[in-house]
Amino acid sequence: AVAGGDQQRYRSVRMHFKSPVTERDLTPKDRLIILGSDGVWDRLSNQEAVDIAARHRDPAAAAREISSVAVQRWHQQTQGQMSDDVTAVVMHLEFGVTPPPTRASSRGAGGGTTIAVV
């Protein structure tokens, strides 16, 4: 969101960013999916994020910890001078299991997926 007077200033700025895209079929061996903004991936490796998420049964807690670690590292590595947007989404995959309905759950064919956005 851009505040009133800033809209004109930012109107001429155009940002283009191409994220790498990988496609693959999920299998019952896959246990989770982590989506993160560049502020997360600039400070955590893929493996670090997986290790954090794997420690949590609650995907919201996993997403909060991933975000928290990224913010802490931004502050440490820039002496608190800057930070990027930090957003994490963790989804636990449970093939063949239907979770109880909650506001953070989404049911799909073949099993349940729990999604948490922080």
mmCIF file of C-alpha atoms in Angstrom:
data_model
loop_
_atom_site.group_PDB
_atom_site.id
_atom_site.type_symbol
_atom_site.label_atom_id
_atom_site.label_comp_id
_atom_site.label_asym_id
_atom_site.label_seq_id
_atom_site.Cartn_x
_atom_site.Cartn_y
_atom_site.Cartn_z
ATOM 1 C CA ALA A 1 0.000 0.000 0.000
ATOM 2 C CA VAL A 2 1.217 3.460 -0.819
ATOM 3 C CA ALA A 3 0.060 6.543 1.079
ATOM 4 C CA GLY A 4 -1.652 9.428 -0.739
ATOM 5 C CA GLY A 5 1.245 11.771 -1.632
ATOM 6 C CA ASP A 6 3.593 8.888 -2.359
ATOM 7 C CA GLN A 7 1.392 7.414 -5.085
ATOM 8 C CA GLN A 8 2.573 9.888 -7.719
ATOM 9 C CA ARG A 9 6.230 9.352 -6.814
ATOM 10 C CA TYR A 10 5.966 5.549 -7.072
ATOM 11 C CA ARG A 11 3.815 5.517 -10.177
ATOM 12 C CA SER A 12 6.878 5.896 -12.427
ATOM 13 C CA VAL A 13 8.858 3.135 -10.714
ATOM 14 C CA ARG A 14 8.498 -0.223 -12.421
ATOM 15 C CA MET A 15 9.932 -3.309 -10.803
ATOM 16 C CA HIS A 16 10.300 -6.569 -12.630
ATOM 17 C CA PHE A 17 11.512 -9.719 -10.991
ATOM 18 C CA LYS A 18 11.493 -13.205 -12.393
ATOM 19 C CA SER A 19 11.451 -15.895 -9.762
ATOM 20 C CA PRO A 20 12.799 -19.300 -10.641
ATOM 21 C CA VAL A 21 9.916 -21.693 -11.204
ATOM 22 C CA THR A 22 10.157 -25.420 -10.675
ATOM 23 C CA GLU A 23 7.373 -27.890 -11.300
ATOM 24 C CA ARG A 24 7.200 -31.408 -9.971
ATOM 25 C CA ASP A 25 4.562 -33.877 -8.916
ATOM 26 C CA LEU A 26 4.080 -34.337 -5.192
ATOM 27 C CA THR A 27 4.340 -37.840 -3.797
ATOM 28 C CA PRO A 28 3.435 -39.383 -0.434
ATOM 29 C CA LYS A 29 7.122 -38.910 0.542
ATOM 30 C CA ASP A 30 6.646 -35.125 0.457
ATOM 31 C CA ARG A 31 5.791 -33.832 3.921
ATOM 32 C CA LEU A 32 5.630 -30.052 3.595
ATOM 33 C CA ILE A 33 5.764 -27.050 1.317
ATOM 34 C CA ILE A 34 7.312 -23.759 2.346
ATOM 35 C CA LEU A 35 6.615 -20.551 0.462
ATOM 36 C CA GLY A 36 8.589 -17.479 1.428
ATOM 37 C CA SER A 37 9.159 -13.955 0.238
ATOM 38 C CA ASP A 38 12.630 -12.947 -0.889
ATOM 39 C CA GLY A 39 13.223 -11.533 2.595
ATOM 40 C CA VAL A 40 13.123 -15.103 3.906
ATOM 41 C CA TRP A 41 15.299 -16.670 1.205
ATOM 42 C CA ASP A 42 17.873 -13.871 1.378
ATOM 43 C CA ARG A 43 18.622 -14.926 4.967
ATOM 44 C CA LEU A 44 17.757 -18.658 5.226
ATOM 45 C CA SER A 45 18.820 -21.572 3.084
ATOM 46 C CA ASN A 46 16.202 -23.998 1.829
ATOM 47 C CA GLN A 47 17.526 -26.638 4.220
ATOM 48 C CA GLU A 48 17.364 -24.305 7.234
ATOM 49 C CA ALA A 49 13.718 -23.525 6.490
ATOM 50 C CA VAL A 50 12.918 -27.225 6.063
ATOM 51 C CA ASP A 51 14.671 -28.062 9.344
ATOM 52 C CA ILE A 52 12.683 -25.374 11.184
ATOM 53 C CA ALA A 53 9.361 -26.431 9.655
ATOM 54 C CA ALA A 54 10.016 -30.117 10.367
ATOM 55 C CA ARG A 55 10.345 -29.361 14.102
ATOM 56 C CA HIS A 56 6.780 -28.051 14.296
ATOM 57 C CA ARG A 57 3.493 -29.913 14.145
ATOM 58 C CA ASP A 58 1.650 -26.599 13.792
ATOM 59 C CA PRO A 59 2.334 -24.973 10.401
ATOM 60 C CA ALA A 60 1.544 -21.516 11.836
ATOM 61 C CA ALA A 61 4.259 -21.964 14.478
ATOM 62 C CA ALA A 62 6.683 -23.127 11.776
ATOM 63 C CA ALA A 63 5.921 -20.104 9.593
ATOM 64 C CA ARG A 64 6.326 -17.755 12.590
ATOM 65 C CA GLU A 65 9.732 -19.226 13.469
ATOM 66 C CA ILE A 66 10.970 -19.067 9.867
ATOM 67 C CA SER A 67 9.872 -15.422 9.683
ATOM 68 C CA SER A 68 11.379 -14.621 13.069
ATOM 69 C CA VAL A 69 14.764 -16.125 12.188
ATOM 70 C CA ALA A 70 14.821 -14.200 8.896
ATOM 71 C CA VAL A 71 13.987 -10.887 10.625
ATOM 72 C CA GLN A 72 16.630 -11.514 13.324
ATOM 73 C CA ARG A 73 19.264 -12.176 10.661
ATOM 74 C CA TRP A 74 18.287 -9.075 8.694
ATOM 75 C CA HIS A 75 18.740 -6.989 11.835
ATOM 76 C CA GLN A 76 22.006 -8.682 12.828
ATOM 77 C CA GLN A 77 23.570 -8.493 9.384
ATOM 78 C CA THR A 78 22.589 -4.861 8.742
ATOM 79 C CA GLN A 79 23.007 -3.567 12.315
ATOM 80 C CA GLY A 80 19.264 -2.922 12.372
ATOM 81 C CA GLN A 81 19.533 -0.499 9.447
ATOM 82 C CA MET A 82 17.386 -2.405 6.982
ATOM 83 C CA SER A 83 15.070 -5.307 6.471
ATOM 84 C CA ASP A 84 13.096 -6.738 3.592
ATOM 85 C CA ASP A 85 9.536 -7.981 3.595
ATOM 86 C CA VAL A 86 9.437 -11.299 5.398
ATOM 87 C CA THR A 87 6.479 -13.586 4.760
ATOM 88 C CA ALA A 88 6.338 -17.352 5.176
ATOM 89 C CA VAL A 89 3.681 -19.930 4.390
ATOM 90 C CA VAL A 90 4.049 -23.514 5.599
ATOM 91 C CA MET A 91 1.818 -26.328 4.403
ATOM 92 C CA HIS A 92 1.926 -29.788 5.934
ATOM 93 C CA LEU A 93 1.043 -32.482 3.434
ATOM 94 C CA GLU A 94 -0.747 -35.576 4.647
ATOM 95 C CA PHE A 95 -1.741 -37.841 1.799
ATOM 96 C CA GLY A 96 -4.803 -39.952 2.487
ATOM 97 C CA VAL A 97 -5.621 -38.148 5.752
ATOM 98 C CA THR A 98 -8.507 -35.740 6.114
ATOM 99 C CA PRO A 99 -7.836 -33.171 8.846
ATOM 100 C CA PRO A 100 -10.600 -31.847 11.055
ATOM 101 C CA PRO A 101 -12.082 -28.659 9.590
ATOM 102 C CA THR A 102 -10.483 -25.458 10.856
ATOM 103 C CA ARG A 103 -10.300 -21.977 9.444
ATOM 104 C CA ALA A 104 -6.690 -22.670 8.355
ATOM 105 C CA SER A 105 -7.489 -25.952 6.619
ATOM 106 C CA SER A 106 -8.334 -26.680 3.053
ATOM 107 C CA ARG A 107 -9.525 -30.073 1.886
ATOM 108 C CA GLY A 108 -8.497 -31.552 -1.408
ATOM 109 C CA ALA A 109 -8.948 -34.828 -3.214
ATOM 110 C CA GLY A 110 -6.810 -37.578 -1.834
ATOM 111 C CA GLY A 111 -6.007 -36.082 1.530
ATOM 112 C CA GLY A 112 -5.674 -33.003 3.632
ATOM 113 C CA THR A 113 -3.434 -29.999 3.461
ATOM 114 C CA THR A 114 -3.053 -27.531 6.302
ATOM 115 C CA ILE A 115 -1.973 -24.036 5.348
ATOM 116 C CA ALA A 116 -0.673 -21.287 7.641
ATOM 117 C CA VAL A 117 0.190 -17.781 6.506
ATOM 118 C CA VAL A 118 2.293 -15.502 8.684
#
